[in-house]
Amino acid sequence: MKFISTRGLAPDLGFCDSVLAGLANDGGLYLPQQWPQISSKEIASFANLSFSEIAFAIISRFVDNEIDEKTLQKMINASYANFDHPSVTPLKEIESGHFVLELFHGPTLAFKDVAMQFLARLIDDILVKRSRRATIIGATSGDTGSAAIEAFKGRDNVDIFILHPLGRTSEIQRKQMTSVIENNIFNIAIEGNFDDCQNIVKALFADEKFRQTTNLSGVNSINWGRILAQITYYFKAASDLGAPHKQIDFTVPTGNFGDVFAGFAAKKMGLPIRKLIIATNENDILARTLKTGRYETNIVQATSSPSMDIQISSNFERLLFEALNRDGAKVRALMNSLKQSGSFSLPKDALDYIKQDFLALSANQNAVDATMASTLKKSNYLLDPHSAVAVNVAQTLKDKHISMISLATAHPAKFPKAVEKATGQSPQLPDFLSDLLQREEKMQILQNDVSEIKQYINQHTRVNK
Ligand SMILES: *Cc1c(COP(=O)(O)O)cnc(C)c1O
C-alpha cells in the first residue's frame, strides 16, 4: 500500500517510509491511498478477540507485508502488555446507554500511550533493520512528551529530546518526563512558554543541514503511525457493544484532531459508527468551523483540559483532504490562506460532507466542573477534565436509541488539582506510580535560543558517532 500527501506534491511512500517521514516534504500529511475494508463478518469475529489481536487485524492492513507478520504481532503484543487492565481499553457504563472508554491504562495515564507504545517499537524496528540511528525531537505541554519518553526509553537506535516550558507543566507531568533516566532520554526545560518550545522544534526541522546530520524525526500527532494505532480501540469498543449489528455514536475530546480522525478512519473502513462528535473546551475552533464553515484561529485560552488548549488542529487537514475529494491543490490553497490570514472558508459541499459524519460542540469551564461533580455523585465515577468535556457534550447530544461511547483520555490522577476543585475528591495515582513524586529528576535548563538547543543536541545525539 502507498501513502499519499494531503498536499499532492510529495512523493508517495510505502508504510515504513511514511512513518519515518512524519510530515510529507510538501508540508502535507500522509494518508493511505485507499481505505482497506473490514467486512461485517470480520467485525463480528472481533467480539472473541483480544485488543492485541484486533490491533493486528487493523494495523497489518496498512503495513502490507513491509514487516513480517510474526514480528508485527510480537511488536503489538509488547506494546500493550504493560497496560494495567486486561482489556487494555475497558468500557464502563456511567448511565443507561452511555459508556466511557478508558484509554488511560498505559504507563503515563493518558490515551497517547496507546499509539506511542506501538510507534516507538515500530520506529526502532525499522531503524535496526536499516542499520540507522535517528534523533527525535518534540515540544510538549505535558502528555505527548511523557508518553514519548516512556515509549522510547532504552531503545538503542533512537535518542529523544523533549522540550517543555520551564515551570509550566503540572508537577506530575514534569516528573513523568524527568524521572526517566535512561541514557537516550534528554529532557530540556526551556525558559519560555509552550509556543517558544514549538517554534524551536519547527526551526530545527526547517534547518536542512541539521535535519540530515542528526537524521531528525518527529512523533507528534501528525505521524500516520499514531493515528493508525488509535483506530483499534474504535473497533474494539464498538464490537464490545454489538457492532456490526448495532450502530454507535462516539464523543471525542479533541485538540489536534488525531484521535477523532482515527474514528473517521474506522468508519471509512466499515465500522458502523453513526456520528463522530467533536467535543472541545473554550478553544472551540472546530465547533465554530462546523457551525459557520469558517476555520479561523483565535487566541489560545488556558483551561483545566490543557491538552486540548490548541487553536490549530493539525490533523483537520486530513479530513479536509477527504472532504475536497482528495484534491491536493485545493488543500494547498486553503492551507496557504490559513498561513497568510489565519483563516479559510470551507466550500459548501466540503462542509456538507463533514456534517454527514460529524457533530461538534464546546463545553466551558463551569459545565466541565459541573459534569465532573454530577458524574461522581450520580454514577460514582471520577472523570478527568478532558474526559469530562466529552461526557458533557455527549449528554447534550445523545440519541436515546443509540449507544454512546465517550472517550476518557486521561486518568483523573494526572490532573489532581482540577479534579479536586470540581469534586472535592483527590484522585489517587495507581500503585505503580505511587512513588512518582519522590523519584529523582534529570533535566537540562536551556535558554529560549535555537542555536543553544542545536549545540546541545549535536553534542548528545549518537547519530553518526
Ligand atoms: C492529546 C490529548 C487530547 C487531544 O487529542 P487530539 O488527538 O490532539 O485531538 C485529549 N485529551 C488528552 C488527555 C490528551 O492528552
Short mmCIF file of C-alpha atoms and ligand atoms in Angstrom, two decimals:
data_model
loop_
_atom_site.label_atom_id
_atom_site.label_comp_id
_atom_site.label_asym_id
_atom_site.label_seq_id
_atom_site.Cartn_x
_atom_site.Cartn_y
_atom_site.Cartn_z
CA MET A 1 0.00 0.00 0.00
CA LYS A 2 1.18 3.51 -0.82
CA PHE A 3 0.72 6.61 1.31
CA ILE A 4 -0.05 9.96 -0.30
CA SER A 5 0.33 13.54 0.87
CA THR A 6 -2.72 15.73 1.51
CA ARG A 7 -0.98 18.49 -0.49
CA GLY A 8 -0.38 16.39 -3.56
CA LEU A 9 3.24 17.32 -4.30
CA ALA A 10 5.33 14.95 -2.15
CA PRO A 11 6.32 11.50 -3.43
CA ASP A 12 4.08 8.57 -2.49
CA LEU A 13 5.76 6.43 0.15
CA GLY A 14 5.45 2.90 1.48
CA PHE A 15 4.38 2.26 5.06
CA CYS A 16 7.77 2.35 6.82
CA ASP A 17 8.98 5.43 4.95
CA SER A 18 5.77 7.33 5.66
CA VAL A 19 6.14 6.61 9.39
CA LEU A 20 9.79 7.72 9.47
CA ALA A 21 8.98 10.87 7.49
CA GLY A 22 6.18 12.08 9.79
CA LEU A 23 5.38 15.22 7.80
CA ALA A 24 5.44 14.99 3.99
CA ASN A 25 8.05 17.19 2.30
CA ASP A 26 5.37 19.39 0.70
CA GLY A 27 4.11 20.26 4.20
CA GLY A 28 1.19 17.82 3.90
CA LEU A 29 0.19 14.81 5.98
CA TYR A 30 0.26 11.20 4.81
CA LEU A 31 -2.87 9.12 4.25
CA PRO A 32 -3.35 5.67 2.75
CA GLN A 33 -4.08 5.69 -0.97
CA GLN A 34 -7.28 3.84 -0.23
CA TRP A 35 -9.08 2.73 2.93
CA PRO A 36 -8.83 -1.02 3.48
CA GLN A 37 -12.22 -2.59 4.16
CA ILE A 38 -13.07 -4.74 7.18
CA SER A 39 -16.16 -6.86 6.42
CA SER A 40 -19.14 -7.18 8.76
CA LYS A 41 -18.25 -10.81 9.25
CA GLU A 42 -14.74 -9.93 10.38
CA ILE A 43 -16.05 -7.18 12.70
CA ALA A 44 -18.40 -9.77 14.23
CA SER A 45 -15.40 -12.02 14.89
CA PHE A 46 -13.69 -9.25 16.90
CA ALA A 47 -16.06 -9.97 19.81
CA ASN A 48 -13.94 -13.02 20.60
CA LEU A 49 -10.52 -11.41 20.09
CA SER A 50 -8.15 -9.63 22.46
CA PHE A 51 -7.15 -6.00 22.00
CA SER A 52 -3.79 -7.04 20.50
CA GLU A 53 -5.43 -9.44 18.07
CA ILE A 54 -7.80 -6.74 16.84
CA ALA A 55 -4.87 -4.30 16.61
CA PHE A 56 -3.04 -6.79 14.40
CA ALA A 57 -6.09 -7.23 12.15
CA ILE A 58 -6.28 -3.46 11.63
CA ILE A 59 -2.62 -2.47 11.52
CA SER A 60 -1.49 -5.32 9.23
CA ARG A 61 -3.86 -3.99 6.52
CA PHE A 62 -1.71 -0.86 6.27
CA VAL A 63 1.70 -2.44 6.86
CA ASP A 64 1.07 -4.59 3.83
CA ASN A 65 3.90 -7.08 4.49
CA GLU A 66 6.64 -4.47 4.85
CA ILE A 67 7.13 -6.06 8.28
CA ASP A 68 6.69 -9.82 8.59
CA GLU A 69 3.53 -10.89 10.41
CA LYS A 70 5.25 -12.59 13.31
CA THR A 71 7.41 -9.56 14.09
CA LEU A 72 4.41 -7.26 13.81
CA GLN A 73 2.25 -9.35 16.14
CA LYS A 74 5.09 -9.52 18.69
CA MET A 75 5.56 -5.76 18.50
CA ILE A 76 1.84 -5.20 19.09
CA ASN A 77 1.71 -7.68 21.98
CA ALA A 78 4.68 -5.98 23.67
CA SER A 79 3.08 -2.55 23.19
CA TYR A 80 0.01 -3.45 25.24
CA ALA A 81 1.49 -5.96 27.70
CA ASN A 82 2.27 -3.21 30.22
CA PHE A 83 -1.21 -1.68 30.33
CA ASP A 84 -2.65 -2.24 33.78
CA HIS A 85 -6.02 -3.56 32.61
CA PRO A 86 -6.56 -6.96 30.96
CA SER A 87 -8.87 -5.48 28.27
CA VAL A 88 -6.32 -2.67 27.63
CA THR A 89 -9.15 -0.16 26.89
CA PRO A 90 -12.18 -1.17 29.00
CA LEU A 91 -15.69 0.31 28.73
CA LYS A 92 -17.60 1.50 31.81
CA GLU A 93 -21.33 2.32 31.69
CA ILE A 94 -21.90 5.61 33.55
CA GLU A 95 -25.60 5.95 32.73
CA SER A 96 -28.07 3.96 30.66
CA GLY A 97 -26.62 3.52 27.17
CA HIS A 98 -23.71 5.92 27.81
CA PHE A 99 -20.26 4.38 28.23
CA VAL A 100 -16.81 5.81 28.84
CA LEU A 101 -13.93 4.16 27.02
CA GLU A 102 -10.98 4.20 29.41
CA LEU A 103 -7.89 4.88 27.32
CA PHE A 104 -5.63 5.74 30.26
CA HIS A 105 -4.34 2.39 31.50
CA GLY A 106 -0.91 2.81 29.91
CA PRO A 107 2.32 3.82 31.68
CA THR A 108 1.73 7.61 31.62
CA LEU A 109 -2.03 7.56 32.28
CA ALA A 110 -3.18 9.23 29.04
CA PHE A 111 -4.51 7.87 25.76
CA LYS A 112 -1.33 8.89 23.93
CA ASP A 113 0.32 5.75 25.34
CA VAL A 114 -1.89 3.58 23.10
CA ALA A 115 -0.27 4.98 19.97
CA MET A 116 3.17 5.87 21.30
CA GLN A 117 3.96 2.44 22.75
CA PHE A 118 3.41 0.96 19.30
CA LEU A 119 5.06 3.78 17.33
CA ALA A 120 8.30 3.61 19.37
CA ARG A 121 8.67 -0.12 18.77
CA LEU A 122 7.81 0.32 15.11
CA ILE A 123 10.37 3.10 14.54
CA ASP A 124 13.07 1.22 16.44
CA ASP A 125 12.43 -1.93 14.40
CA ILE A 126 12.62 -0.06 11.09
CA LEU A 127 15.86 1.68 12.11
CA VAL A 128 17.51 -1.52 13.36
CA LYS A 129 16.72 -3.24 10.05
CA ARG A 130 18.21 -0.33 8.12
CA SER A 131 21.21 -0.09 10.50
CA ARG A 132 20.42 3.54 11.15
CA ARG A 133 20.02 5.76 14.14
CA ALA A 134 17.62 8.68 14.50
CA THR A 135 17.23 11.76 16.67
CA ILE A 136 13.70 12.50 17.73
CA ILE A 137 12.70 15.93 18.93
CA GLY A 138 9.38 17.21 20.17
CA ALA A 139 7.77 20.01 22.11
CA THR A 140 5.25 19.20 24.79
CA SER A 141 2.89 20.89 27.20
CA GLY A 142 2.80 17.61 29.11
CA ASP A 143 1.10 14.47 27.80
CA THR A 144 2.82 13.88 24.47
CA GLY A 145 6.30 14.26 25.93
CA SER A 146 5.78 11.86 28.79
CA ALA A 147 4.18 9.24 26.53
CA ALA A 148 7.05 9.53 24.02
CA ILE A 149 9.79 9.38 26.67
CA GLU A 150 8.24 6.36 28.33
CA ALA A 151 7.86 4.58 24.98
CA PHE A 152 11.37 5.31 23.64
CA LYS A 153 13.40 4.87 26.81
CA GLY A 154 16.31 2.48 26.43
CA ARG A 155 15.89 1.94 22.67
CA ASP A 156 19.28 1.51 21.01
CA ASN A 157 18.70 3.32 17.75
CA VAL A 158 16.85 6.40 18.95
CA ASP A 159 17.82 9.42 21.06
CA ILE A 160 14.93 11.60 22.08
CA PHE A 161 14.98 15.28 23.07
CA ILE A 162 11.78 16.68 24.54
CA LEU A 163 11.35 20.40 25.14
CA HIS A 164 8.92 21.59 27.79
CA PRO A 165 8.31 25.12 29.10
CA LEU A 166 10.13 25.50 32.42
CA GLY A 167 7.69 25.60 35.31
CA ARG A 168 4.57 25.44 33.16
CA THR A 169 3.64 21.76 33.19
CA SER A 170 1.93 20.14 36.16
CA GLU A 171 4.25 18.54 38.70
CA ILE A 172 3.02 15.07 37.77
CA GLN A 173 3.54 15.67 34.06
CA ARG A 174 7.06 17.00 34.66
CA LYS A 175 8.01 14.14 36.95
CA GLN A 176 6.72 11.60 34.43
CA MET A 177 9.23 13.01 31.95
CA THR A 178 12.21 13.94 34.11
CA SER A 179 12.29 10.85 36.31
CA VAL A 180 13.11 8.70 33.27
CA ILE A 181 16.89 8.49 33.49
CA GLU A 182 17.88 6.20 30.60
CA ASN A 183 20.84 7.47 28.56
CA ASN A 184 18.86 8.08 25.37
CA ILE A 185 16.37 10.44 27.07
CA PHE A 186 17.03 14.19 27.15
CA ASN A 187 14.58 16.48 28.90
CA ILE A 188 15.12 20.12 28.06
CA ALA A 189 13.27 22.76 30.07
CA ILE A 190 13.08 25.98 28.08
CA GLU A 191 12.97 29.38 29.71
CA GLY A 192 9.82 30.32 27.82
CA ASN A 193 6.28 29.10 27.08
CA PHE A 194 4.93 26.19 25.02
CA ASP A 195 4.82 28.24 21.80
CA ASP A 196 8.54 29.03 22.24
CA CYS A 197 9.26 25.30 22.52
CA GLN A 198 7.22 24.56 19.44
CA ASN A 199 8.90 27.34 17.46
CA ILE A 200 12.34 25.95 18.32
CA VAL A 201 11.29 22.50 17.11
CA LYS A 202 9.93 23.98 13.89
CA ALA A 203 13.16 25.91 13.35
CA LEU A 204 15.23 22.75 13.85
CA PHE A 205 13.11 20.83 11.34
CA ALA A 206 13.42 23.68 8.86
CA ASP A 207 17.24 23.55 9.08
CA GLU A 208 18.01 21.11 6.27
CA LYS A 209 21.63 20.54 7.27
CA PHE A 210 20.83 19.91 10.93
CA ARG A 211 17.97 17.67 9.89
CA GLN A 212 20.23 15.48 7.80
CA THR A 213 23.22 15.31 10.13
CA THR A 214 21.02 14.28 13.07
CA ASN A 215 18.60 12.15 11.00
CA LEU A 216 15.82 14.10 12.63
CA SER A 217 12.37 12.61 13.11
CA GLY A 218 9.18 13.61 14.91
CA VAL A 219 6.47 11.74 16.75
CA ASN A 220 3.84 14.45 17.11
CA SER A 221 0.24 13.66 16.37
CA ILE A 222 0.53 14.18 12.63
CA ASN A 223 2.57 10.97 12.30
CA TRP A 224 0.39 8.44 10.47
CA GLY A 225 1.68 5.66 12.74
CA ARG A 226 -0.03 7.29 15.69
CA ILE A 227 -3.42 7.69 14.03
CA LEU A 228 -3.20 4.11 12.81
CA ALA A 229 -2.73 2.66 16.28
CA GLN A 230 -5.73 4.63 17.54
CA ILE A 231 -8.14 3.07 15.02
CA THR A 232 -8.01 -0.16 17.02
CA TYR A 233 -9.95 1.00 20.06
CA TYR A 234 -12.89 2.19 17.98
CA PHE A 235 -13.26 -1.31 16.56
CA LYS A 236 -12.70 -2.93 19.96
CA ALA A 237 -15.22 -0.74 21.78
CA ALA A 238 -17.90 -0.93 19.08
CA SER A 239 -17.63 -4.71 18.86
CA ASP A 240 -17.86 -4.92 22.67
CA LEU A 241 -21.26 -3.19 22.30
CA GLY A 242 -22.60 -5.34 19.48
CA ALA A 243 -21.16 -3.97 16.21
CA PRO A 244 -21.60 -4.71 13.34
CA HIS A 245 -25.23 -5.41 14.26
CA LYS A 246 -25.62 -2.11 16.11
CA GLN A 247 -24.68 1.45 15.27
CA ILE A 248 -22.72 3.50 17.80
CA ASP A 249 -22.04 7.20 18.41
CA PHE A 250 -18.64 8.34 19.72
CA THR A 251 -17.82 11.58 21.50
CA VAL A 252 -14.15 12.53 21.42
CA PRO A 253 -12.44 15.28 23.45
CA THR A 254 -10.49 16.97 20.69
CA GLY A 255 -7.40 19.14 20.33
CA ASN A 256 -5.23 18.31 17.35
CA PHE A 257 -7.96 16.16 15.72
CA GLY A 258 -5.81 12.99 15.67
CA ASP A 259 -7.98 10.92 17.96
CA VAL A 260 -11.31 11.73 16.32
CA PHE A 261 -9.77 11.32 12.86
CA ALA A 262 -8.88 7.75 13.84
CA GLY A 263 -12.61 7.27 14.46
CA PHE A 264 -13.34 8.60 10.98
CA ALA A 265 -10.79 6.15 9.57
CA ALA A 266 -12.59 3.32 11.39
CA LYS A 267 -15.86 4.43 9.82
CA LYS A 268 -14.25 4.59 6.38
CA MET A 269 -13.02 1.03 6.92
CA GLY A 270 -16.54 -0.24 7.54
CA LEU A 271 -17.26 0.20 11.26
CA PRO A 272 -20.93 1.19 11.70
CA ILE A 273 -20.37 4.48 13.51
CA ARG A 274 -23.36 6.80 13.14
CA LYS A 275 -21.90 10.12 14.33
CA LEU A 276 -18.48 11.23 15.50
CA ILE A 277 -18.95 14.05 17.96
CA ILE A 278 -16.13 16.55 18.36
CA ALA A 279 -16.05 17.88 21.92
CA THR A 280 -13.95 20.98 22.56
CA ASN A 281 -13.24 23.19 25.56
CA GLU A 282 -13.28 27.00 25.25
CA ASN A 283 -10.74 26.63 22.44
CA ASP A 284 -13.61 25.87 20.11
CA ILE A 285 -12.20 26.41 16.61
CA LEU A 286 -13.65 23.11 15.39
CA ALA A 287 -17.10 23.69 16.84
CA ARG A 288 -17.14 27.14 15.20
CA THR A 289 -15.95 25.73 11.89
CA LEU A 290 -18.77 23.19 11.70
CA LYS A 291 -21.29 25.85 12.61
CA THR A 292 -20.12 28.62 10.28
CA GLY A 293 -17.99 26.94 7.62
CA ARG A 294 -15.15 29.27 8.53
CA TYR A 295 -11.92 27.92 10.06
CA GLU A 296 -10.48 30.83 11.97
CA THR A 297 -7.80 30.75 14.66
CA ASN A 298 -8.20 32.68 17.89
CA ILE A 299 -6.06 33.35 20.94
CA VAL A 300 -5.41 30.18 22.97
CA GLN A 301 -7.19 30.21 26.31
CA ALA A 302 -5.84 28.24 29.27
CA THR A 303 -8.41 25.74 30.62
CA SER A 304 -8.46 22.80 33.03
CA SER A 305 -8.03 20.49 30.00
CA PRO A 306 -4.61 21.77 28.82
CA SER A 307 -4.02 19.02 26.25
CA MET A 308 -6.91 20.48 24.26
CA ASP A 309 -5.77 24.10 24.51
CA ILE A 310 -5.00 24.31 20.81
CA GLN A 311 -6.07 26.71 18.08
CA ILE A 312 -4.65 24.96 15.04
CA SER A 313 -5.94 21.41 14.76
CA SER A 314 -3.24 19.95 12.52
CA ASN A 315 -4.97 16.70 11.66
CA PHE A 316 -8.08 18.53 10.44
CA GLU A 317 -6.14 18.78 7.17
CA ARG A 318 -6.65 15.05 6.71
CA LEU A 319 -10.42 15.43 6.89
CA LEU A 320 -10.26 18.44 4.56
CA PHE A 321 -8.45 16.30 2.01
CA GLU A 322 -11.29 13.75 2.11
CA ALA A 323 -13.95 16.47 2.05
CA LEU A 324 -12.31 18.03 -1.02
CA ASN A 325 -12.36 14.74 -2.96
CA ARG A 326 -8.68 14.19 -2.22
CA ASP A 327 -7.69 17.18 -4.32
CA GLY A 328 -4.24 18.23 -3.05
CA ALA A 329 -4.29 21.55 -4.94
CA LYS A 330 -7.47 22.60 -3.13
CA VAL A 331 -5.95 21.64 0.24
CA ARG A 332 -2.84 23.68 -0.58
CA ALA A 333 -4.96 26.73 -1.41
CA LEU A 334 -6.83 26.58 1.91
CA MET A 335 -3.65 25.98 3.90
CA ASN A 336 -1.99 28.95 2.21
CA SER A 337 -4.93 31.11 3.15
CA LEU A 338 -4.62 29.90 6.76
CA LYS A 339 -0.95 30.79 6.78
CA GLN A 340 -1.48 34.23 5.24
CA SER A 341 -4.58 35.39 7.04
CA GLY A 342 -5.25 32.96 9.90
CA SER A 343 -8.44 31.62 8.33
CA PHE A 344 -10.16 29.96 5.38
CA SER A 345 -13.73 29.25 4.31
CA LEU A 346 -14.84 25.74 3.50
CA PRO A 347 -16.62 25.25 0.19
CA LYS A 348 -20.26 24.32 0.83
CA ASP A 349 -20.00 20.77 -0.47
CA ALA A 350 -16.98 20.12 1.75
CA LEU A 351 -18.85 21.40 4.80
CA ASP A 352 -21.86 19.22 3.90
CA TYR A 353 -19.55 16.23 3.54
CA ILE A 354 -18.12 16.81 7.02
CA LYS A 355 -21.55 17.32 8.57
CA GLN A 356 -22.73 13.93 7.34
CA ASP A 357 -20.41 12.23 9.81
CA PHE A 358 -19.54 14.84 12.43
CA LEU A 359 -21.23 16.96 15.06
CA ALA A 360 -19.34 19.42 17.25
CA LEU A 361 -19.99 21.27 20.47
CA SER A 362 -17.88 23.03 23.08
CA ALA A 363 -18.18 22.86 26.88
CA ASN A 364 -17.00 25.73 29.06
CA GLN A 365 -15.19 25.51 32.38
CA ASN A 366 -18.33 25.68 34.54
CA ALA A 367 -20.04 22.99 32.52
CA VAL A 368 -16.98 20.74 32.74
CA ASP A 369 -16.71 21.20 36.51
CA ALA A 370 -20.43 20.50 36.92
CA THR A 371 -20.10 17.32 34.85
CA MET A 372 -17.20 16.06 36.98
CA ALA A 373 -19.26 16.69 40.13
CA SER A 374 -22.53 15.21 38.86
CA THR A 375 -20.86 12.12 37.36
CA LEU A 376 -19.21 11.40 40.69
CA LYS A 377 -22.47 11.92 42.55
CA LYS A 378 -24.81 10.01 40.24
CA SER A 379 -22.51 7.32 38.85
CA ASN A 380 -19.74 7.21 41.47
CA TYR A 381 -17.26 7.75 38.64
CA LEU A 382 -14.38 10.21 38.72
CA LEU A 383 -13.62 11.87 35.35
CA ASP A 384 -10.54 13.86 34.43
CA PRO A 385 -11.28 17.30 32.91
CA HIS A 386 -10.59 16.20 29.29
CA SER A 387 -12.93 13.23 29.56
CA ALA A 388 -15.49 15.48 31.28
CA VAL A 389 -15.55 17.75 28.21
CA ALA A 390 -16.61 14.70 26.19
CA VAL A 391 -19.16 13.44 28.70
CA ASN A 392 -20.74 16.89 28.97
CA VAL A 393 -21.13 17.20 25.19
CA ALA A 394 -22.31 13.58 24.85
CA GLN A 395 -25.06 14.14 27.39
CA THR A 396 -26.32 17.12 25.37
CA LEU A 397 -26.28 15.31 22.03
CA LYS A 398 -27.13 11.71 22.98
CA ASP A 399 -29.87 9.96 20.99
CA LYS A 400 -31.74 7.69 23.37
CA HIS A 401 -31.97 4.86 20.83
CA ILE A 402 -28.25 4.65 20.12
CA SER A 403 -25.41 3.72 22.46
CA MET A 404 -22.93 6.49 23.11
CA ILE A 405 -19.25 6.00 23.86
CA SER A 406 -17.33 8.96 25.33
CA LEU A 407 -13.58 8.66 25.16
CA ALA A 408 -11.84 9.05 28.54
CA THR A 409 -8.40 10.25 27.51
CA ALA A 410 -6.65 10.74 30.85
CA HIS A 411 -6.69 9.25 34.35
CA PRO A 412 -8.10 11.75 36.89
CA ALA A 413 -4.90 11.49 38.97
CA LYS A 414 -3.00 13.15 36.15
CA PHE A 415 -4.92 16.39 36.80
CA PRO A 416 -5.48 16.25 40.58
CA LYS A 417 -5.96 19.99 41.21
CA ALA A 418 -8.76 20.44 38.68
CA VAL A 419 -10.48 17.24 39.78
CA GLU A 420 -10.31 18.17 43.45
CA LYS A 421 -11.59 21.66 42.80
CA ALA A 422 -14.62 20.38 40.90
CA THR A 423 -15.48 17.34 43.03
CA GLY A 424 -13.84 17.72 46.43
CA GLN A 425 -12.17 14.35 45.93
CA SER A 426 -8.47 13.87 45.45
CA PRO A 427 -7.76 11.13 42.91
CA GLN A 428 -5.12 8.52 43.80
CA LEU A 429 -2.26 7.59 41.48
CA PRO A 430 -2.20 3.89 40.58
CA ASP A 431 0.22 1.79 42.68
CA PHE A 432 2.90 1.61 40.00
CA LEU A 433 3.25 5.41 40.13
CA SER A 434 2.64 5.97 43.84
CA ASP A 435 6.29 6.96 44.47
CA LEU A 436 6.46 9.21 41.37
CA LEU A 437 6.77 12.49 43.23
CA GLN A 438 9.72 11.17 45.26
CA ARG A 439 11.72 9.98 42.23
CA GLU A 440 14.93 11.72 41.23
CA GLU A 441 14.80 14.07 38.24
CA LYS A 442 17.14 14.61 35.33
CA MET A 443 16.73 17.62 33.04
CA GLN A 444 18.69 20.40 31.39
CA ILE A 445 17.50 24.00 31.62
CA LEU A 446 18.33 25.96 28.45
CA GLN A 447 17.53 29.42 27.18
CA ASN A 448 14.89 30.11 24.55
CA ASP A 449 17.55 30.10 21.86
CA VAL A 450 17.69 27.88 18.78
CA SER A 451 21.47 27.78 18.43
CA GLU A 452 21.94 26.78 22.07
CA ILE A 453 19.50 23.88 21.67
CA LYS A 454 21.11 22.86 18.40
CA GLN A 455 24.50 22.69 20.04
CA TYR A 456 23.15 20.64 22.94
CA ILE A 457 21.52 18.12 20.59
CA ASN A 458 24.62 17.85 18.40
CA GLN A 459 26.72 17.12 21.47
CA HIS A 460 24.43 14.42 22.81
CA THR A 461 22.89 12.55 19.87
CA ARG A 462 24.52 9.23 18.97
CA VAL A 463 23.71 9.63 15.28
CA ASN A 464 26.95 9.42 13.27
CA LYS A 465 29.00 8.63 16.35
C1 LIG B 1 -3.73 14.92 23.43
C2 LIG B 1 -4.94 14.82 24.31
C3 LIG B 1 -6.24 15.11 23.83
C4 LIG B 1 -6.50 15.61 22.41
O1 LIG B 1 -6.27 14.62 21.45
P1 LIG B 1 -6.08 15.05 19.89
O2 LIG B 1 -5.72 13.80 19.19
O3 LIG B 1 -4.99 16.08 19.89
O4 LIG B 1 -7.39 15.61 19.44
C5 LIG B 1 -7.32 14.93 24.68
N1 LIG B 1 -7.14 14.52 25.96
C6 LIG B 1 -5.91 14.25 26.47
C7 LIG B 1 -5.79 13.83 27.89
C8 LIG B 1 -4.77 14.38 25.67
O5 LIG B 1 -3.55 14.12 26.18
#
